Short mmCIF file of N, CA and C and ligand atoms in Angstrom, two decimals:
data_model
loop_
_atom_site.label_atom_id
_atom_site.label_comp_id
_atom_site.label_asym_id
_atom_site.label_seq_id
_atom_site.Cartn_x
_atom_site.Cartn_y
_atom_site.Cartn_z
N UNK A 1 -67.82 -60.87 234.29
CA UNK A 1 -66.74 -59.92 234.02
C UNK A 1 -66.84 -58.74 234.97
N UNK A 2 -68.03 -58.02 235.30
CA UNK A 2 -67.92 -56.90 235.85
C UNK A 2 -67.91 -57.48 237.38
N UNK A 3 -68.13 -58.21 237.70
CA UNK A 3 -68.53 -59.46 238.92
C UNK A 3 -67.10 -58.86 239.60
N UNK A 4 -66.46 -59.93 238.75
CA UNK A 4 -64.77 -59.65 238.99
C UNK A 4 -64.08 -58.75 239.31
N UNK A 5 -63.99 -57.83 238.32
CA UNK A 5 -63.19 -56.45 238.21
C UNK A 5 -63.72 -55.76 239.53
N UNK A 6 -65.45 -56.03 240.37
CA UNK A 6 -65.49 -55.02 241.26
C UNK A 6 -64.75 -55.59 242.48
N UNK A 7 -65.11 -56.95 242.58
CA UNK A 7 -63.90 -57.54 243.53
C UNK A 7 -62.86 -57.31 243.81
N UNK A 8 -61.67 -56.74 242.49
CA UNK A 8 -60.64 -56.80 242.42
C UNK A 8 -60.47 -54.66 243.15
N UNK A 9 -61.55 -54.51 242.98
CA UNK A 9 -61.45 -53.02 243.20
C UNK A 9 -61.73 -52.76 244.53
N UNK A 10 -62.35 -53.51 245.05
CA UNK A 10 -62.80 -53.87 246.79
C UNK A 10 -62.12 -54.40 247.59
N UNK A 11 -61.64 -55.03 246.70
CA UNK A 11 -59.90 -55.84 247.93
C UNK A 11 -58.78 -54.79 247.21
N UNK A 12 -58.65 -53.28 246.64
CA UNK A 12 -57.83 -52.97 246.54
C UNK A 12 -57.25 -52.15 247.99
N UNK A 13 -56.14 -52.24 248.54
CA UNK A 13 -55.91 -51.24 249.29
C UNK A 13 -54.27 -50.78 249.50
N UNK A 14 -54.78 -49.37 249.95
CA UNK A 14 -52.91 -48.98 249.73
C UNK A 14 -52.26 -49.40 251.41
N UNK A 15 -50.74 -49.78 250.92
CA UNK A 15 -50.03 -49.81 251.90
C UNK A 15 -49.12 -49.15 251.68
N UNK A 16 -48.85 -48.11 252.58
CA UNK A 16 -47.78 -46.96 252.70
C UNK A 16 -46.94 -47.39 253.79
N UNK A 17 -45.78 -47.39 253.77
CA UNK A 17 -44.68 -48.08 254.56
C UNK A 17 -44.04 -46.18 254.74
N UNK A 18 -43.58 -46.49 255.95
CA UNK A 18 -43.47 -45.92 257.33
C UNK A 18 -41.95 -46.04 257.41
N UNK A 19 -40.89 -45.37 257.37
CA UNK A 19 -39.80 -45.57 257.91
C UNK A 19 -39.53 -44.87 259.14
N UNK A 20 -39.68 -45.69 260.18
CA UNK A 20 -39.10 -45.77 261.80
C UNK A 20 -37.77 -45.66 262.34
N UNK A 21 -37.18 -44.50 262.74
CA UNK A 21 -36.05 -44.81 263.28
C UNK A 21 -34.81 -45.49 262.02
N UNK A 22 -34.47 -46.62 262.42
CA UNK A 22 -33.93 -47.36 261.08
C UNK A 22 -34.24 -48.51 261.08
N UNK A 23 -34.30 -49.23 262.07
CA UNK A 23 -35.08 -50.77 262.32
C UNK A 23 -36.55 -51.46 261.42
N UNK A 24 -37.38 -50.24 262.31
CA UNK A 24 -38.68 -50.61 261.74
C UNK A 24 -39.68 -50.36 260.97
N UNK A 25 -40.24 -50.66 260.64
CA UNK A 25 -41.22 -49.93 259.27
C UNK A 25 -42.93 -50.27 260.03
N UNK A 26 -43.29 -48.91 259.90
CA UNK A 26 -44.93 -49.75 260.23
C UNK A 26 -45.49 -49.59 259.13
N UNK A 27 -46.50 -50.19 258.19
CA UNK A 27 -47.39 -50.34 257.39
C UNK A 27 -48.69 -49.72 257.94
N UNK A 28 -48.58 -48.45 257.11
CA UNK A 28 -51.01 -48.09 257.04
C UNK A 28 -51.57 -49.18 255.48
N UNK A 29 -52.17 -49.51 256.21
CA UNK A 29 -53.25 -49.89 254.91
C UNK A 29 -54.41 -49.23 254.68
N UNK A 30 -54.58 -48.39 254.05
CA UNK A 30 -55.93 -48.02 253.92
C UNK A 30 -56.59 -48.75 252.63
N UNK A 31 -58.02 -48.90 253.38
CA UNK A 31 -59.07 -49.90 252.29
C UNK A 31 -59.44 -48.81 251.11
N UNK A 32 -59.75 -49.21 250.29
CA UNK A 32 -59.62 -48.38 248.77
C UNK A 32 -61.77 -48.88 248.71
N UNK A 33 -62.25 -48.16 249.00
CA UNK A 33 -63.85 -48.97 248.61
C UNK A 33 -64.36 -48.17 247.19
N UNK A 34 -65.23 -48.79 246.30
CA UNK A 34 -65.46 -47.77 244.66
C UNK A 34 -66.36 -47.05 245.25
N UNK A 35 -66.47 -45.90 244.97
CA UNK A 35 -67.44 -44.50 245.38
C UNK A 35 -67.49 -44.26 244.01
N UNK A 36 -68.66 -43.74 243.72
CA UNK A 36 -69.48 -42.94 242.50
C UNK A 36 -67.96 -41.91 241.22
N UNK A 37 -68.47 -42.25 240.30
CA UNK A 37 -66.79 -41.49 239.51
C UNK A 37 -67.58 -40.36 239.78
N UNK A 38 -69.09 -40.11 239.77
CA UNK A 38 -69.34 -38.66 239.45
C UNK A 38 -69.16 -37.76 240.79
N UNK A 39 -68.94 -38.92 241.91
CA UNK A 39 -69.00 -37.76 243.13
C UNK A 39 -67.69 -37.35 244.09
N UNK A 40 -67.49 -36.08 243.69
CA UNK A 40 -65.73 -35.49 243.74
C UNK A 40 -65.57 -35.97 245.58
N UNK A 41 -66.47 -35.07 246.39
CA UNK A 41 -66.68 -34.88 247.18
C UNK A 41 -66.50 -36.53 248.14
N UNK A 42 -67.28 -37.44 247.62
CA UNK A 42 -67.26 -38.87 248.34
C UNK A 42 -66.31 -39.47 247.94
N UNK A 43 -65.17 -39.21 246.62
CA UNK A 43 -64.29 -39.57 246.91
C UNK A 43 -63.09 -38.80 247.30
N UNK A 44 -62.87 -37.39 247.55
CA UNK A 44 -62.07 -37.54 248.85
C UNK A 44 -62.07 -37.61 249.81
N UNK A 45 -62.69 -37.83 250.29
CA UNK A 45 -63.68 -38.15 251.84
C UNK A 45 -62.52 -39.79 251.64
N UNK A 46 -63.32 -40.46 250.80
CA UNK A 46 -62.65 -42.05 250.68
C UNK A 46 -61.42 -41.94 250.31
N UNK A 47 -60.63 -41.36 249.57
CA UNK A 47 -59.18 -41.77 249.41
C UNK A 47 -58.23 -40.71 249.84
N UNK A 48 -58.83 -39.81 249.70
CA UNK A 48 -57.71 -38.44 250.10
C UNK A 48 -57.37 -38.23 251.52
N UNK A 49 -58.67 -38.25 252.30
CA UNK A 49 -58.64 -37.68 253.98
C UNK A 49 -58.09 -38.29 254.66
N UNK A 50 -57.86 -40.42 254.45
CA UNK A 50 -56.76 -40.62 255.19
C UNK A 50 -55.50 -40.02 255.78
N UNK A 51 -55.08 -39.24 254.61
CA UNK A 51 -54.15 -38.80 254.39
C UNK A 51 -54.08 -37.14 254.89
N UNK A 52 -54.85 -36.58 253.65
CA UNK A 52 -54.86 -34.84 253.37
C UNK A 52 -56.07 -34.54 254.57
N UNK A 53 -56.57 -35.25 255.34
CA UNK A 53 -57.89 -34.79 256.29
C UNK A 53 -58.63 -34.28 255.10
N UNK A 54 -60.38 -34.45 255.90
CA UNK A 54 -61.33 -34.48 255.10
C UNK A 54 -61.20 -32.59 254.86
N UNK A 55 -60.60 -31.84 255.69
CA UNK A 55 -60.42 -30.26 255.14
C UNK A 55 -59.25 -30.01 254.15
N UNK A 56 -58.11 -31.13 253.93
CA UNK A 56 -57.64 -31.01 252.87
C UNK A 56 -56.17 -30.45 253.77
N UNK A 57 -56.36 -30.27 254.91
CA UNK A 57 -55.03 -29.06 255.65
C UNK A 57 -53.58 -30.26 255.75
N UNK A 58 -53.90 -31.76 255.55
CA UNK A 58 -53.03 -32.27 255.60
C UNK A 58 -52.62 -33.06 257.04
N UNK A 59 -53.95 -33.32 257.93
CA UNK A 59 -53.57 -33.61 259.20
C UNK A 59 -54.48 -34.95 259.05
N UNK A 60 -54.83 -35.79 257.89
CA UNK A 60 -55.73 -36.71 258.31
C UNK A 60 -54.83 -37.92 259.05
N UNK A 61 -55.71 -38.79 259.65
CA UNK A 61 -55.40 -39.57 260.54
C UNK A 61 -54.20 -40.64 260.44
N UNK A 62 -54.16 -40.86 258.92
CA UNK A 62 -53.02 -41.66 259.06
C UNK A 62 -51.79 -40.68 258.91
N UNK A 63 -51.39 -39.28 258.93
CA UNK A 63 -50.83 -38.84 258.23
C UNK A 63 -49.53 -38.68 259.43
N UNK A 64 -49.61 -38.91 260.54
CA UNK A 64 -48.77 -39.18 261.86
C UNK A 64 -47.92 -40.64 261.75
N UNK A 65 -47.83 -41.16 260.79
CA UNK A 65 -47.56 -42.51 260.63
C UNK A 65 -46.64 -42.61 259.24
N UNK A 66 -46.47 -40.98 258.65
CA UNK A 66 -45.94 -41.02 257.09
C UNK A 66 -44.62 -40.54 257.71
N UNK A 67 -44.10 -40.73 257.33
CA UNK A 67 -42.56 -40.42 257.02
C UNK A 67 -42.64 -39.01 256.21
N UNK A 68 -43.28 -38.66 254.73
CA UNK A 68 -43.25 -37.35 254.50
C UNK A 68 -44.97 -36.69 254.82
N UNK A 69 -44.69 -35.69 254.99
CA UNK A 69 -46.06 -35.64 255.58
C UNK A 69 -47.00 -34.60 254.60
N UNK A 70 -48.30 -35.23 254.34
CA UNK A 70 -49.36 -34.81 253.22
C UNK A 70 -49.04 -33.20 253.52
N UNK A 71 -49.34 -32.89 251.51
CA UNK A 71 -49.33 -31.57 251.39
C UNK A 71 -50.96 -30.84 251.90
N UNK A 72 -50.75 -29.65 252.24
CA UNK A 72 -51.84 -29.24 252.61
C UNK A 72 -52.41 -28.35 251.17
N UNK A 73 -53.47 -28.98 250.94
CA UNK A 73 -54.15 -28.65 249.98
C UNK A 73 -54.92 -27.67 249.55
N UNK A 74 -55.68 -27.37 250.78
CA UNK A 74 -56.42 -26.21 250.63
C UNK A 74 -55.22 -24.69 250.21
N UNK A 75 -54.08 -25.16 250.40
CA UNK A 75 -53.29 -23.71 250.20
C UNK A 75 -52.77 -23.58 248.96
N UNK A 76 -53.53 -24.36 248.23
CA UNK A 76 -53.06 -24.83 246.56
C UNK A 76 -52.83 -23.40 245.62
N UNK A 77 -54.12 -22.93 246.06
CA UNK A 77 -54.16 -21.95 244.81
C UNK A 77 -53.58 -20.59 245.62
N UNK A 78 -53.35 -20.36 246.98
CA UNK A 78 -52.54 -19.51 247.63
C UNK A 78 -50.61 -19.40 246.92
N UNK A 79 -50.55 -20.65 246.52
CA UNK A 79 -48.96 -20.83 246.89
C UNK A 79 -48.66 -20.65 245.30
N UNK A 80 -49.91 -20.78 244.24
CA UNK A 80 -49.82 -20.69 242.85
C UNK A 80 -50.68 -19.27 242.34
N UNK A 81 -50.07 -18.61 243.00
CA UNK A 81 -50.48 -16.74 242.91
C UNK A 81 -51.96 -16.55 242.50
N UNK A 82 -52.60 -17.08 243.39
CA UNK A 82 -54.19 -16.90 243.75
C UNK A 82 -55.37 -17.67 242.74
N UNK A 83 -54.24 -18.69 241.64
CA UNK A 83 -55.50 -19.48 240.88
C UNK A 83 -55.03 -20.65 240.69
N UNK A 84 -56.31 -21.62 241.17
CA UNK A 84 -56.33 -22.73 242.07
C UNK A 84 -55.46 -23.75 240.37
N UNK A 85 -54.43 -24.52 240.83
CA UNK A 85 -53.47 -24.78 239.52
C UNK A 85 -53.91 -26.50 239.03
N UNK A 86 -55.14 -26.15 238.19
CA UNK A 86 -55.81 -27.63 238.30
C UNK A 86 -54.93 -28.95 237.17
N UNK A 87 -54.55 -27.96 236.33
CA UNK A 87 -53.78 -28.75 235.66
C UNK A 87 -52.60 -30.11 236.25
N UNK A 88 -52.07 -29.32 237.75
CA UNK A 88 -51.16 -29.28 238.28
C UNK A 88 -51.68 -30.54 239.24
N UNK A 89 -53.06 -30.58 239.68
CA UNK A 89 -53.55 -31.49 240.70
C UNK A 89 -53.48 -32.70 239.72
N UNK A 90 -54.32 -32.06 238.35
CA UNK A 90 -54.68 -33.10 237.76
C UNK A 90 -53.27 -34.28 237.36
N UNK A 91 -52.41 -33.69 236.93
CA UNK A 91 -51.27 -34.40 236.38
C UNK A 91 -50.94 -35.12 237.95
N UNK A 92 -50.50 -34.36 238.89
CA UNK A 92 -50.01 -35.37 240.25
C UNK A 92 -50.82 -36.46 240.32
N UNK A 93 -52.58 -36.36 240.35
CA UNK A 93 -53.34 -37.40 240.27
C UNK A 93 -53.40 -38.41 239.38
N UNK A 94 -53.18 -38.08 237.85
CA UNK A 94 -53.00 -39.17 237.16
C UNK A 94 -51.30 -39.94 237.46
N UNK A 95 -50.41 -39.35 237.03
CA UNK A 95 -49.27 -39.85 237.32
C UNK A 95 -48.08 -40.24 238.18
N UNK A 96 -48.67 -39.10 239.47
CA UNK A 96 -48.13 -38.95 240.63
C UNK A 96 -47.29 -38.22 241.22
N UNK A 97 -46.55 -37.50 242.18
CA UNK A 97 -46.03 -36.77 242.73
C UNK A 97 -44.37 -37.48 242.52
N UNK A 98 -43.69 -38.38 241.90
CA UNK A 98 -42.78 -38.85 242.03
C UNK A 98 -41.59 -37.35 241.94
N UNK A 99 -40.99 -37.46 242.61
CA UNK A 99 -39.78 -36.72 242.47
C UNK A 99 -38.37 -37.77 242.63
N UNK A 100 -38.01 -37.62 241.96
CA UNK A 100 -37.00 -38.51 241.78
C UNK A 100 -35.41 -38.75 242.75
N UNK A 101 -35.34 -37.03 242.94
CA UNK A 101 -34.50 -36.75 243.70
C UNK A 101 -34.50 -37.02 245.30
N UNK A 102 -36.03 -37.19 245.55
CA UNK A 102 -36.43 -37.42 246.98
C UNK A 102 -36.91 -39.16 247.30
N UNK A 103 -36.80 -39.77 246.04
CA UNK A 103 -36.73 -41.23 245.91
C UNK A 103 -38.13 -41.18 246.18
N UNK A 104 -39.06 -40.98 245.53
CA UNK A 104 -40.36 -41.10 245.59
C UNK A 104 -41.52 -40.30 246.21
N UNK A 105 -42.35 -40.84 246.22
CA UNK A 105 -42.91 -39.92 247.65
C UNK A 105 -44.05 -41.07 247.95
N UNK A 106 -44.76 -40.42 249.23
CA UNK A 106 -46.08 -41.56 250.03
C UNK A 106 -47.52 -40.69 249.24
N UNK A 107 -47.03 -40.40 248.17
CA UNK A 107 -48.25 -39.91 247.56
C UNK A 107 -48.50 -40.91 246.24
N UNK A 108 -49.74 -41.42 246.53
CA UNK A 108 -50.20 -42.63 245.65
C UNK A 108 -50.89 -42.26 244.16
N UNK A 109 -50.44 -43.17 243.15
CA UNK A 109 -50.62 -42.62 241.48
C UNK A 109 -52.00 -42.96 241.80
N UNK A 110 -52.90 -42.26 241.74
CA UNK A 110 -54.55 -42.40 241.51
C UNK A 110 -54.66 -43.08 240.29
N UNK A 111 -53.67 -42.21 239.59
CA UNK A 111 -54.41 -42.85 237.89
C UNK A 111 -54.08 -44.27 237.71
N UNK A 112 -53.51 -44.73 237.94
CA UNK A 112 -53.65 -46.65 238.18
C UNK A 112 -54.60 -47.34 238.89
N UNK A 113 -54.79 -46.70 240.36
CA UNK A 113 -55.65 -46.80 240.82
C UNK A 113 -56.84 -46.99 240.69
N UNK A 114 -57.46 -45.60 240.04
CA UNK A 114 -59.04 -45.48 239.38
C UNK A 114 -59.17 -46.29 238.31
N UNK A 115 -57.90 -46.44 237.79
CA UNK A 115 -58.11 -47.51 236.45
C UNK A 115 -58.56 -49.11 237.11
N UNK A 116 -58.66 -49.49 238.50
CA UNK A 116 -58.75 -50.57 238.45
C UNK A 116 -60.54 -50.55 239.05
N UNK A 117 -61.07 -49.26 239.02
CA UNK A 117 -62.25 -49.29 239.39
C UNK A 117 -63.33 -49.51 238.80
N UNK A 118 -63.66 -48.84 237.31
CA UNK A 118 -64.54 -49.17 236.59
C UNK A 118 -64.25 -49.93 235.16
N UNK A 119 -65.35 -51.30 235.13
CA UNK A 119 -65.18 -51.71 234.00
C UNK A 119 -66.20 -51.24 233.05
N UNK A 120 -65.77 -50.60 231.81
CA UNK A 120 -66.94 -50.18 231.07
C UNK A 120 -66.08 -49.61 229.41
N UNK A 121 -66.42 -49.96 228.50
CA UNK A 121 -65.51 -49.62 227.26
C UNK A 121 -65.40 -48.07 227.38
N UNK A 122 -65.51 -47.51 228.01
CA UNK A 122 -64.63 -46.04 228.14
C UNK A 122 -63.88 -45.89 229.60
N UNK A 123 -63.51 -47.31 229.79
CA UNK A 123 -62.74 -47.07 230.73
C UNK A 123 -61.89 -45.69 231.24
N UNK A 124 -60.77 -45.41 230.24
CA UNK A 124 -59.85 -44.20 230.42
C UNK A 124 -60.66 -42.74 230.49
N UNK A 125 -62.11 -42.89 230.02
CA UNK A 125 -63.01 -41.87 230.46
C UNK A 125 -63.47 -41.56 231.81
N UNK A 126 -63.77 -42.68 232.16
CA UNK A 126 -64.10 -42.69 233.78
C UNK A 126 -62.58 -42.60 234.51
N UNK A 127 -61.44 -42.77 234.31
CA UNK A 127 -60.31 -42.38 235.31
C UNK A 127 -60.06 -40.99 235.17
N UNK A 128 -60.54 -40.30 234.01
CA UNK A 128 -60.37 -38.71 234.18
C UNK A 128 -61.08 -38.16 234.61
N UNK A 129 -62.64 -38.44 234.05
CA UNK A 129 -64.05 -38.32 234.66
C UNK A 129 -63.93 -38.51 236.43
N UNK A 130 -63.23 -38.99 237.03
CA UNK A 130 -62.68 -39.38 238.13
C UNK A 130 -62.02 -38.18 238.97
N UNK A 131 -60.49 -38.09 237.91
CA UNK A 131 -59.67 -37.05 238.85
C UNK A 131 -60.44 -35.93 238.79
N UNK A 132 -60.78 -35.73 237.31
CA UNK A 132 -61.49 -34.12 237.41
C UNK A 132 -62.39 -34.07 238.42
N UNK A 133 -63.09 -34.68 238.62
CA UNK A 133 -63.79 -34.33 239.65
C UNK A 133 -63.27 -34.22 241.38
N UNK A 134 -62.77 -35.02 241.64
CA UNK A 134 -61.53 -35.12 242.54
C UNK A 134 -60.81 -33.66 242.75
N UNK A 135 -60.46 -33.73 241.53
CA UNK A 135 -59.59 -32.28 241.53
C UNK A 135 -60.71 -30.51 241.52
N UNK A 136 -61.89 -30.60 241.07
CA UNK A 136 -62.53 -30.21 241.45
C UNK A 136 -63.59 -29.64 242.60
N UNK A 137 -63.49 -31.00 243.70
CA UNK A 137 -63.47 -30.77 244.72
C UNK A 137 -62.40 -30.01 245.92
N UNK A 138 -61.44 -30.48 245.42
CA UNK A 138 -59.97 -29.95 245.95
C UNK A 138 -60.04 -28.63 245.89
N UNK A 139 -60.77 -27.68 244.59
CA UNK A 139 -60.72 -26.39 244.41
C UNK A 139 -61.65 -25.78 245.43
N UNK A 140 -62.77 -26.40 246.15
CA UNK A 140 -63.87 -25.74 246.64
C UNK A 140 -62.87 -25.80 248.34
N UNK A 141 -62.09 -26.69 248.17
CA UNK A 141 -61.55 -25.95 249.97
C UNK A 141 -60.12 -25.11 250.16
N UNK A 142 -59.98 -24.26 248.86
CA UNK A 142 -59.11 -23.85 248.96
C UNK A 142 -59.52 -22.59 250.27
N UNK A 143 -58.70 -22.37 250.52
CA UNK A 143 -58.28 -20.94 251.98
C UNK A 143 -58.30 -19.79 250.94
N UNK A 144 -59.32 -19.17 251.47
CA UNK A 144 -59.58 -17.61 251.07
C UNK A 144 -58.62 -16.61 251.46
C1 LIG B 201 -51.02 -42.26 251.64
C2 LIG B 201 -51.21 -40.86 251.90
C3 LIG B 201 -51.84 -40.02 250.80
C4 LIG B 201 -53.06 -40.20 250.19
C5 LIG B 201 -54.08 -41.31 250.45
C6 LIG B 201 -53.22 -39.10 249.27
N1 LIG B 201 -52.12 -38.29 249.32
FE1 LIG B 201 -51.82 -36.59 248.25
N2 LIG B 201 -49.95 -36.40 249.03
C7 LIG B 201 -49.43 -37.20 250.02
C8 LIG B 201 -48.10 -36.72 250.38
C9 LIG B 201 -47.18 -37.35 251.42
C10 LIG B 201 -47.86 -35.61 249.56
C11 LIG B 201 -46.62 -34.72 249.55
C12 LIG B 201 -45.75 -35.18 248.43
C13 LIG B 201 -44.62 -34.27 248.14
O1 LIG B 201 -44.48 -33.21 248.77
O2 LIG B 201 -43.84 -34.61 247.23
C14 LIG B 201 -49.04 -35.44 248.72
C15 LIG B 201 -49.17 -34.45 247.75
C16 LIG B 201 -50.33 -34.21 247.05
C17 LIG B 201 -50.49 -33.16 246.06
C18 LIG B 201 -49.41 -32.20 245.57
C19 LIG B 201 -49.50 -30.93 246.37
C20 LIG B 201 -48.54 -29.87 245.87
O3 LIG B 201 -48.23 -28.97 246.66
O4 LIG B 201 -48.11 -29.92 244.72
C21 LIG B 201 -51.78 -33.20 245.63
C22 LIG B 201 -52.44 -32.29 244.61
C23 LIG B 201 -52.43 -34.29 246.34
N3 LIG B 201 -51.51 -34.88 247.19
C24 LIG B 201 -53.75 -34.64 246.18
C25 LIG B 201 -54.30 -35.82 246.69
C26 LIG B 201 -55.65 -36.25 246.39
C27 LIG B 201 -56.66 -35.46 245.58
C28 LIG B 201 -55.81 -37.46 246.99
C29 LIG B 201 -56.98 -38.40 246.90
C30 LIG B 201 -57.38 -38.82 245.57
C31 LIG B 201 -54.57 -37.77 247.70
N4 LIG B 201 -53.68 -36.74 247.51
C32 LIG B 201 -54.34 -38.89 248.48
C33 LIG B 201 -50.03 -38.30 250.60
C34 LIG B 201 -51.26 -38.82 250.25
#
């Protein structure tokens, strides 16, 4: 059983589609690998920096390839009158950034995600046990 489920968490990876011009679409895949729930830090390094760069400013490597382009993070608690708005990370992370009006966004629901990472009867513990920490890390690069 747990054999499985880590398999299924090791071949997970995101594909973010790219709208080009109008023709073409390029596909990023980034590989999804399980990093520690307890360690905030190694996993945004692993899932975020593709995207948000490992400083969080929003220039990581695939982020030249998005169509909308990653929010810069570190200016989180700047833009939410000087206190870092964790509630606010936390909910985007579990459920996602969807805006409806903008037909989605290239910002990926974690909380499905992490759910496919650990098997253990407190599953839904470890996907919060997860963001919080996640989102916790997020607070330590905010811009002074
Ligand atoms: C595939 C690229 C991609 C990855 C990977 C990604 N993000 Fe994002 N993220 C985005 C984009 C694009 C936006 C901007 C969405 C918008 O403005 O609606 C965004 C927005 C956000 C926001 C909302 C910022 C705000 O101003 O409200 C937060 C918080 C966030 N991301 C955190 C994370 C964290 C933490 C991770 C890793 C667990 C992560 N993101 C991984 C692309 C990504």
């Amino acid at each position: 059983m747990l054999k499985n489920l880590s398999l299924i968490a090791l071949a997970a990876a995101l594909a973010v589609g790219a709208g080009y011009a109008k023709q073409s679409t390029v596909k990023v895949v980034i590989p999804i690998t399980r990093t520690p729930a307890t360690n905030g830090q190694q996993m945004f390094v692993a899932y975020c920096a593709p995207c948000h760069g490992v400083d969080g400013r929003g220039q990581g490597p695939v982020a030249s390839a998005l169509k909308q382009q990653p929010a810069d993070l570190a200016l989180l608690s700047k833009s939410h009158g000087g206190r870092f708005p964790s509630n606010h990370v936390v909910a985007v992370l579990e459920f996602g950034d969807g805006n409806p009006a903008r037909g989605g966004t290239a910002m990926p629901v974690w909380g499905r995600l992490f759910g496919t990472m650990d098997q253990s009867p407190t599953q839904s513990n470890m996907v919060a046990m997860r963001i919080s920490n996640v989102s916790r890390y997020v607070e330590t690069l905010q811009a002074k």
